[in-house]
């Protein structure tokens, strides 16, 4: 097959219009918002840093004349008009929030690659039938307000916004209050309803794993996302004096939480190293060296690509915690339930063909990380484009990627969006 002819002329023109230096400059500028030592970023969802990043993105969009809209959970939509203004848009995007010790690319790359794709279309004089929108989904990370992928979950109607308004961060701040502040700061954006129709969705992201780098491929065509289960486990006991309370009589919430975590680790033990089990958040009350802890909250993050396995592991969490509560009480609250997702075969083919036509080596691979694309795939044909990241390091300040690879991903994205927006 002559791959050079397999792209529409306007799709190729948009891809060729991607400006590597402009994309890199913008990534660097965004990385200053919430910059932390070690080249990292701390930009929690709905924080002052998130608000500053949103304002910068809106400035860039308005300078191009793109429409700006925001929905009730703060998802931000930048719209490049199409020839048929009422046609359902093709969407791209990702997130601008980061982990507490996050990197410069997780999320923000997909947003800025999307913006770059729109600008490349402008500069190449491309007119699409459908509008094309870049979305910055609210709170993809869930690092401040669990769970993750909250904005896309609410947008597609998988959960109502009200289910999350009372979620509190580690400082006790209510999500509803942080959201109100964020929405007030973007008052110039048009209000947008949830669940508006989407023709197709393509998200660009760094791989966050080592496969592309190891295989010397530039483009990952993502086949799907593994299943996951999140829980909050709250253990309640009684505070007591560390020097006087007999150990046999204590109701030590941390001691029992540690026993629960050890049992969960056994549950998730996997000689094949496919199962992922993480306890990443622990809040201890009163958190004093000489008081027996009265209360512990810990998170559980379990992942597996196989439906039956993630089902089995998820179902075992509450009984195991109860079995190790001793004299404490325990409350187990599921906060996220995502079954394994397979992306649309047609979108994957389109991405693969686009990469080949642009002379970029690609491979198919699954995603270990979760992404907003998972929820979008419930409402429209969806795919993802991965680009390599150094040593696969992510959720870490040292996260790194090359300007050339990031631009290559944006080129494939631009071509894919033009193709989809003309269907
Ligand atoms: C998203 O960052 C995830 O936890 O996979
Ligand atoms: Mn991400
Ligand atoms: Mn992440």
Coordinates of C-alpha atoms and ligand atoms in Angstrom, one line a residue:
X1 CA 0.0 0.0 0.0
X2 CA 1.2 3.5 -0.8
X3 CA 0.9 4.9 2.7
X4 CA 1.7 8.5 1.7
X5 CA -1.6 8.6 -0.2
X6 CA -3.6 7.2 2.7
X7 CA -4.2 10.6 4.4
X8 CA -6.5 13.3 3.1
X9 CA -4.6 16.3 1.8
X10 CA -6.0 18.6 4.5
X11 CA -5.1 16.1 7.2
X12 CA -1.6 16.0 6.0
X13 CA -1.5 19.8 5.8
X14 CA -2.7 20.1 9.4
X15 CA 0.0 17.5 10.6
X16 CA 2.7 19.4 8.7
X17 CA 1.6 22.6 10.4
X18 CA 2.4 21.4 13.9
X19 CA 5.0 23.7 15.4
X20 CA 7.4 21.7 17.6
X21 CA 9.0 24.8 19.2
X22 CA 5.6 26.5 20.0
X23 CA 4.3 23.3 21.6
X24 CA 7.5 22.9 23.7
X25 CA 7.4 26.6 24.7
X26 CA 3.9 26.3 25.9
X27 CA 4.6 23.1 27.9
X28 CA 7.5 25.0 29.5
X29 CA 5.2 27.9 30.3
X30 CA 2.5 25.7 31.9
X31 CA 5.2 23.8 33.8
X32 CA 6.0 27.1 35.7
X33 CA 2.5 27.1 37.2
X34 CA 2.9 25.0 40.3
X35 CA 6.6 24.3 39.6
X36 CA 8.4 22.3 42.3
X37 CA 12.0 21.3 42.8
X38 CA 13.4 18.6 40.5
X39 CA 11.6 20.0 37.4
X40 CA 8.2 18.8 38.6
X41 CA 4.8 20.2 38.9
X42 CA 2.2 20.3 41.8
X43 CA -1.0 21.6 40.3
X44 CA -3.9 20.0 42.2
X45 CA -7.3 20.0 40.7
X46 CA -9.4 23.2 41.5
X47 CA -6.5 24.9 43.2
X48 CA -5.2 28.4 42.6
X49 CA -2.6 26.9 40.3
X50 CA -5.3 25.1 38.3
X51 CA -7.1 28.4 38.0
X52 CA -4.0 30.1 36.7
X53 CA -3.4 27.3 34.2
X54 CA -7.0 27.6 33.0
X55 CA -6.7 31.4 32.6
X56 CA -3.5 30.9 30.4
X57 CA -5.2 28.3 28.3
X58 CA -8.2 30.6 27.8
X59 CA -6.0 33.5 26.8
X60 CA -4.3 31.3 24.1
X61 CA -7.7 30.1 22.8
X62 CA -9.2 33.6 22.7
X63 CA -6.2 35.0 20.9
X64 CA -7.2 32.5 18.1
X65 CA -10.9 33.3 18.3
X66 CA -11.9 29.9 19.6
X67 CA -15.1 29.5 21.6
X68 CA -14.6 28.9 25.3
X69 CA -17.2 27.0 27.4
X70 CA -17.3 25.4 30.8
X71 CA -19.7 22.8 32.3
X72 CA -20.8 22.4 35.9
X73 CA -17.8 20.4 37.0
X74 CA -15.4 22.9 35.4
X75 CA -14.5 20.9 32.3
X76 CA -13.2 23.5 29.9
X77 CA -14.0 23.3 26.2
X78 CA -12.2 25.3 23.4
X79 CA -14.0 25.1 20.1
X80 CA -12.8 25.6 16.6
X81 CA -15.9 26.1 14.4
X82 CA -16.8 23.7 11.6
X83 CA -18.6 24.3 8.3
X84 CA -21.7 22.7 9.9
X85 CA -21.9 24.5 13.2
X86 CA -24.6 22.2 14.7
X87 CA -22.8 19.0 13.9
X88 CA -21.5 17.1 16.9
X89 CA -17.9 18.0 17.5
X90 CA -14.9 15.8 17.4
X91 CA -13.1 16.2 20.7
X92 CA -9.5 15.9 21.9
X93 CA -7.9 16.8 25.2
X94 CA -6.7 15.6 28.6
X95 CA -6.2 17.2 31.9
X96 CA -4.2 20.1 33.5
X97 CA -4.2 18.9 37.1
X98 CA -1.2 17.0 38.3
X99 CA -0.1 14.6 41.1
X100 CA 1.4 16.3 44.2
X101 CA 4.8 15.4 43.0
X102 CA 3.9 15.2 39.3
X103 CA 5.7 15.8 36.1
X104 CA 5.5 18.4 33.3
X105 CA 3.7 16.2 30.7
X106 CA 1.1 13.9 32.3
X107 CA -2.2 15.5 31.1
X108 CA -1.1 18.9 30.1
X109 CA 0.6 17.4 27.0
X110 CA -2.8 16.2 25.6
X111 CA -4.4 19.6 26.2
X112 CA -1.6 21.5 24.5
X113 CA -1.2 19.0 21.7
X114 CA -4.9 19.5 21.0
X115 CA -4.5 23.3 21.0
X116 CA -1.5 23.0 18.7
X117 CA -3.5 20.8 16.3
X118 CA -6.3 23.5 16.1
X119 CA -3.7 26.2 15.4
X120 CA -2.0 24.0 12.8
X121 CA -5.5 23.6 11.1
X122 CA -5.9 27.4 11.1
X123 CA -2.5 28.0 9.6
X124 CA -3.0 25.4 7.0
X125 CA -6.3 26.9 6.1
X126 CA -8.1 23.6 6.9
X127 CA -11.9 23.8 7.1
X128 CA -13.6 20.8 8.7
X129 CA -17.2 19.7 8.5
X130 CA -17.6 19.2 12.2
X131 CA -16.3 21.6 14.9
X132 CA -13.2 20.4 16.7
X133 CA -13.0 20.9 20.5
X134 CA -10.1 20.7 22.9
X135 CA -11.2 19.7 26.4
X136 CA -9.3 20.2 29.7
X137 CA -11.1 17.6 31.9
X138 CA -11.4 18.6 35.6
X139 CA -9.7 16.4 38.2
X140 CA -8.4 13.6 36.1
X141 CA -5.7 12.7 38.7
X142 CA -7.9 12.4 41.8
X143 CA -4.8 13.1 43.8
X144 CA -6.5 15.9 45.8
X145 CA -10.1 14.9 45.5
X146 CA -10.5 11.1 44.9
X147 CA -11.5 9.5 42.6
X148 CA -9.6 10.1 39.4
X149 CA -11.3 10.8 35.9
X150 CA -14.0 12.7 37.7
X151 CA -14.7 15.4 35.1
X152 CA -15.2 13.0 32.2
X153 CA -17.2 10.6 34.4
X154 CA -19.7 13.4 35.2
X155 CA -19.7 14.7 31.6
X156 CA -20.8 11.4 30.2
X157 CA -23.4 10.9 33.0
X158 CA -21.7 7.9 34.6
X159 CA -22.1 9.7 38.0
X160 CA -23.9 12.8 39.0
X161 CA -21.9 15.9 40.0
X162 CA -23.8 15.8 43.4
X163 CA -22.0 12.5 44.2
X164 CA -18.7 14.4 44.5
X165 CA -19.5 17.8 46.0
X166 CA -18.8 16.7 49.6
X167 CA -15.5 14.9 48.8
X168 CA -12.8 16.5 51.0
X169 CA -9.1 17.0 50.4
X170 CA -6.4 16.3 53.0
X171 CA -6.9 19.8 54.5
X172 CA -10.7 19.2 54.8
X173 CA -11.6 21.5 51.9
X174 CA -14.8 20.5 50.2
X175 CA -14.7 19.9 46.5
X176 CA -18.0 21.9 46.0
X177 CA -16.3 25.0 47.5
X178 CA -13.1 24.6 45.5
X179 CA -15.2 24.1 42.4
X180 CA -17.3 27.2 43.0
X181 CA -14.1 29.3 43.3
X182 CA -12.8 27.8 40.0
X183 CA -16.0 28.4 38.1
X184 CA -16.1 32.0 39.4
X185 CA -12.6 32.5 38.0
X186 CA -13.8 31.4 34.5
X187 CA -16.9 33.5 34.4
X188 CA -16.2 34.6 30.8
X189 CA -16.7 31.1 29.5
X190 CA -20.1 30.1 28.1
X191 CA -22.0 27.6 30.3
X192 CA -22.1 24.2 28.8
X193 CA -24.5 21.3 29.6
X194 CA -23.3 17.8 30.5
X195 CA -23.6 14.9 28.0
X196 CA -23.7 17.0 24.9
X197 CA -23.2 14.8 21.8
X198 CA -19.6 13.9 20.8
X199 CA -18.8 12.5 17.3
X200 CA -15.4 11.0 18.3
X201 CA -12.7 11.5 20.9
X202 CA -8.9 11.1 20.5
X203 CA -6.6 11.8 23.5
X204 CA -2.8 12.2 23.3
X205 CA -0.7 11.4 26.4
X206 CA 2.8 10.3 27.3
X207 CA 3.0 6.6 27.7
X208 CA 3.9 6.5 31.4
X209 CA 5.6 3.1 30.7
X210 CA 8.7 1.9 28.9
X211 CA 7.4 0.0 25.9
X212 CA 7.7 2.6 23.2
X213 CA 11.2 3.7 24.3
X214 CA 12.3 0.0 24.5
X215 CA 10.9 -0.7 21.1
X216 CA 12.2 2.5 19.5
X217 CA 8.7 3.4 18.3
X218 CA 7.4 7.0 18.3
X219 CA 3.6 6.4 18.3
X220 CA 1.6 4.1 20.6
X221 CA -1.8 3.1 19.3
X222 CA -3.6 2.4 22.5
X223 CA -5.9 -0.6 22.4
X224 CA -7.6 -0.2 25.8
X225 CA -7.2 0.4 29.5
X226 CA -7.1 -2.1 32.3
X227 CA -9.9 -2.4 34.9
X228 CA -9.6 -0.7 38.3
X229 CA -11.2 -0.5 41.7
X230 CA -10.7 2.2 44.3
X231 CA -11.7 2.2 47.9
X232 CA -11.5 4.4 51.0
X233 CA -11.0 2.3 54.1
X234 CA -11.8 4.1 57.4
X235 CA -10.7 2.3 60.6
X236 CA -12.0 3.7 63.9
X237 CA -10.6 2.8 67.3
X238 CA -9.9 4.9 70.4
X239 CA -7.1 7.2 71.2
X240 CA -5.1 6.4 74.3
X241 CA -1.9 7.3 76.1
X242 CA 1.2 5.6 74.4
X243 CA 2.9 5.2 77.8
X244 CA 0.1 3.9 79.9
X245 CA -2.6 2.1 77.8
X246 CA -1.9 -1.7 77.9
X247 CA -1.4 -3.0 74.4
X248 CA -3.8 -5.8 75.0
X249 CA -6.6 -3.4 75.7
X250 CA -5.9 -0.9 72.9
X251 CA -8.2 -0.2 69.9
X252 CA -5.4 1.0 67.8
X253 CA -6.7 2.1 64.4
X254 CA -3.3 2.2 62.7
X255 CA -2.2 -1.2 64.0
X256 CA -5.3 -2.8 62.5
X257 CA -5.0 -0.7 59.3
X258 CA -1.5 -2.1 58.9
X259 CA -2.9 -5.7 59.3
X260 CA -5.5 -5.0 56.6
X261 CA -2.9 -3.6 54.2
X262 CA -0.7 -6.7 54.7
X263 CA -3.7 -8.9 54.0
X264 CA -4.6 -6.9 50.9
X265 CA -1.1 -7.2 49.7
X266 CA -1.3 -11.0 50.0
X267 CA -4.6 -10.9 48.1
X268 CA -2.9 -9.0 45.2
X269 CA 0.3 -11.1 45.2
X270 CA 0.9 -12.1 41.6
X271 CA 4.0 -14.1 40.5
X272 CA 3.3 -12.8 36.9
X273 CA 3.4 -9.2 38.1
X274 CA 0.3 -8.2 36.3
X275 CA -1.9 -7.2 39.2
X276 CA -1.3 -3.6 40.5
X277 CA -2.0 -2.9 44.2
X278 CA -1.3 0.5 45.8
X279 CA -2.0 2.2 49.1
X280 CA -0.9 5.7 48.3
X281 CA -2.9 7.8 50.8
X282 CA -3.0 7.4 54.6
X283 CA -4.5 9.9 57.0
X284 CA -3.8 9.2 60.7
X285 CA -5.7 10.9 63.5
X286 CA -4.6 12.5 65.8
X287 CA -1.1 11.8 64.2
X288 CA 0.9 12.3 67.4
X289 CA 3.9 10.2 68.4
X290 CA 2.6 9.5 71.9
X291 CA -1.1 8.9 71.2
X292 CA -2.6 5.6 70.1
X293 CA -4.3 6.5 66.7
X294 CA -8.1 6.6 66.9
X295 CA -8.8 6.9 63.3
X296 CA -7.1 5.9 60.0
X297 CA -8.2 6.5 56.4
X298 CA -6.3 4.7 53.7
X299 CA -6.9 4.4 50.0
X300 CA -6.8 1.2 47.9
X301 CA -6.0 1.2 44.2
X302 CA -6.3 -2.2 42.5
X303 CA -5.9 -2.8 38.7
X304 CA -5.9 -5.7 36.4
X305 CA -6.6 -6.1 32.6
X306 CA -8.9 -9.1 33.1
X307 CA -12.6 -8.6 33.9
X308 CA -13.0 -11.7 36.1
X309 CA -9.8 -11.0 38.0
X310 CA -10.5 -7.4 38.8
X311 CA -14.1 -8.4 39.8
X312 CA -12.7 -11.0 42.2
X313 CA -10.0 -8.8 43.7
X314 CA -12.5 -5.9 44.2
X315 CA -15.1 -8.1 45.9
X316 CA -12.5 -9.4 48.4
X317 CA -11.5 -6.0 49.8
X318 CA -14.3 -5.4 52.2
X319 CA -14.4 -8.9 53.7
X320 CA -10.6 -8.9 54.2
X321 CA -10.6 -5.5 55.9
X322 CA -13.4 -6.7 58.2
X323 CA -11.5 -9.9 59.1
X324 CA -8.6 -7.8 60.3
X325 CA -10.4 -5.1 62.2
X326 CA -10.0 -6.8 65.6
X327 CA -11.6 -4.5 68.2
X328 CA -11.8 -1.6 65.8
X329 CA -14.7 -0.8 63.4
X330 CA -14.1 -0.5 59.7
X331 CA -16.0 1.2 56.9
X332 CA -15.1 0.3 53.3
X333 CA -16.4 2.7 50.6
X334 CA -15.9 1.9 46.9
X335 CA -14.9 5.2 45.2
X336 CA -14.2 4.0 41.7
X337 CA -15.3 1.0 39.6
X338 CA -13.9 0.8 36.1
X339 CA -14.1 -2.4 34.1
X340 CA -11.4 -3.0 31.4
X341 CA -12.0 -0.8 28.4
X342 CA -11.4 -1.6 24.7
X343 CA -11.0 1.3 22.4
X344 CA -12.8 1.6 19.0
X345 CA -11.1 -0.5 16.4
X346 CA -11.8 2.0 13.6
X347 CA -10.2 4.9 15.6
X348 CA -7.1 2.7 16.3
X349 CA -6.8 1.9 12.6
X350 CA -7.1 5.5 11.7
X351 CA -4.3 6.5 14.2
X352 CA -2.1 3.6 12.9
X353 CA -2.6 4.6 9.3
X354 CA -2.0 8.2 10.1
X355 CA 1.3 7.4 11.8
X356 CA 2.4 5.3 8.9
X357 CA 1.5 7.9 6.4
X358 CA 3.6 10.5 8.3
X359 CA 6.5 8.1 8.4
X360 CA 6.3 7.5 12.2
X361 CA 7.0 4.0 13.6
X362 CA 4.1 2.8 15.7
X363 CA 3.0 -0.1 17.8
X364 CA -0.2 -1.2 19.5
X365 CA -0.2 -1.3 23.3
X366 CA -2.6 -1.3 26.3
X367 CA -2.7 1.4 28.9
X368 CA -1.9 0.6 32.5
X369 CA -2.9 4.1 33.6
X370 CA -6.4 5.3 33.4
X371 CA -7.5 8.3 31.3
X372 CA -10.5 10.4 30.5
X373 CA -10.7 8.5 27.2
X374 CA -12.1 5.6 29.2
X375 CA -15.3 7.5 30.0
X376 CA -15.6 9.1 26.5
X377 CA -15.4 5.6 25.0
X378 CA -18.9 5.0 26.6
X379 CA -20.4 7.6 24.4
X380 CA -18.5 7.8 21.1
X381 CA -15.7 6.1 19.1
X382 CA -12.6 6.7 21.1
X383 CA -8.8 6.2 20.7
X384 CA -5.6 7.3 22.3
X385 CA -2.1 8.2 21.0
X386 CA 0.9 7.6 23.3
X387 CA 4.3 9.1 22.9
X388 CA 7.5 7.8 24.6
X389 CA 8.5 9.1 28.0
X390 CA 12.0 8.7 29.4
X391 CA 12.4 5.3 31.1
X392 CA 8.7 5.1 31.5
X393 CA 8.9 7.4 34.6
X394 CA 5.7 9.2 35.5
X395 CA 3.8 10.5 38.6
X396 CA 7.3 11.7 39.4
X397 CA 9.0 15.1 39.1
X398 CA 11.6 13.5 36.7
X399 CA 9.0 12.7 34.1
X400 CA 10.5 13.6 30.7
X401 CA 9.8 13.4 26.9
X402 CA 11.5 14.9 23.9
X403 CA 10.2 17.9 21.9
X404 CA 10.4 15.8 18.7
X405 CA 8.3 12.9 20.1
X406 CA 5.7 15.3 21.6
X407 CA 5.4 17.0 18.2
X408 CA 5.2 13.7 16.4
X409 CA 2.2 12.7 18.6
X410 CA 0.6 16.1 17.9
X411 CA 1.0 15.5 14.2
X412 CA -0.8 12.2 14.3
X413 CA -3.4 13.8 16.5
X414 CA -4.0 16.7 14.0
X415 CA -4.3 14.3 11.1
X416 CA -6.7 12.0 13.0
X417 CA -8.9 15.0 14.1
X418 CA -9.2 16.3 10.5
X419 CA -10.1 12.9 9.2
X420 CA -12.7 12.3 11.9
X421 CA -14.1 15.9 11.6
X422 CA -14.9 15.3 8.0
X423 CA -17.0 12.2 8.5
Ligands
LIG1 C1 -4.2 8.3 36.4 O1 -3.2 9.1 36.6 C2 -4.1 7.0 36.9 O2 -4.2 6.8 38.2 O3 -4.0 6.1 36.2
LIG2 MN1 -2.8 11.7 32.8
LIG3 MN1 -1.6 10.9 36.1

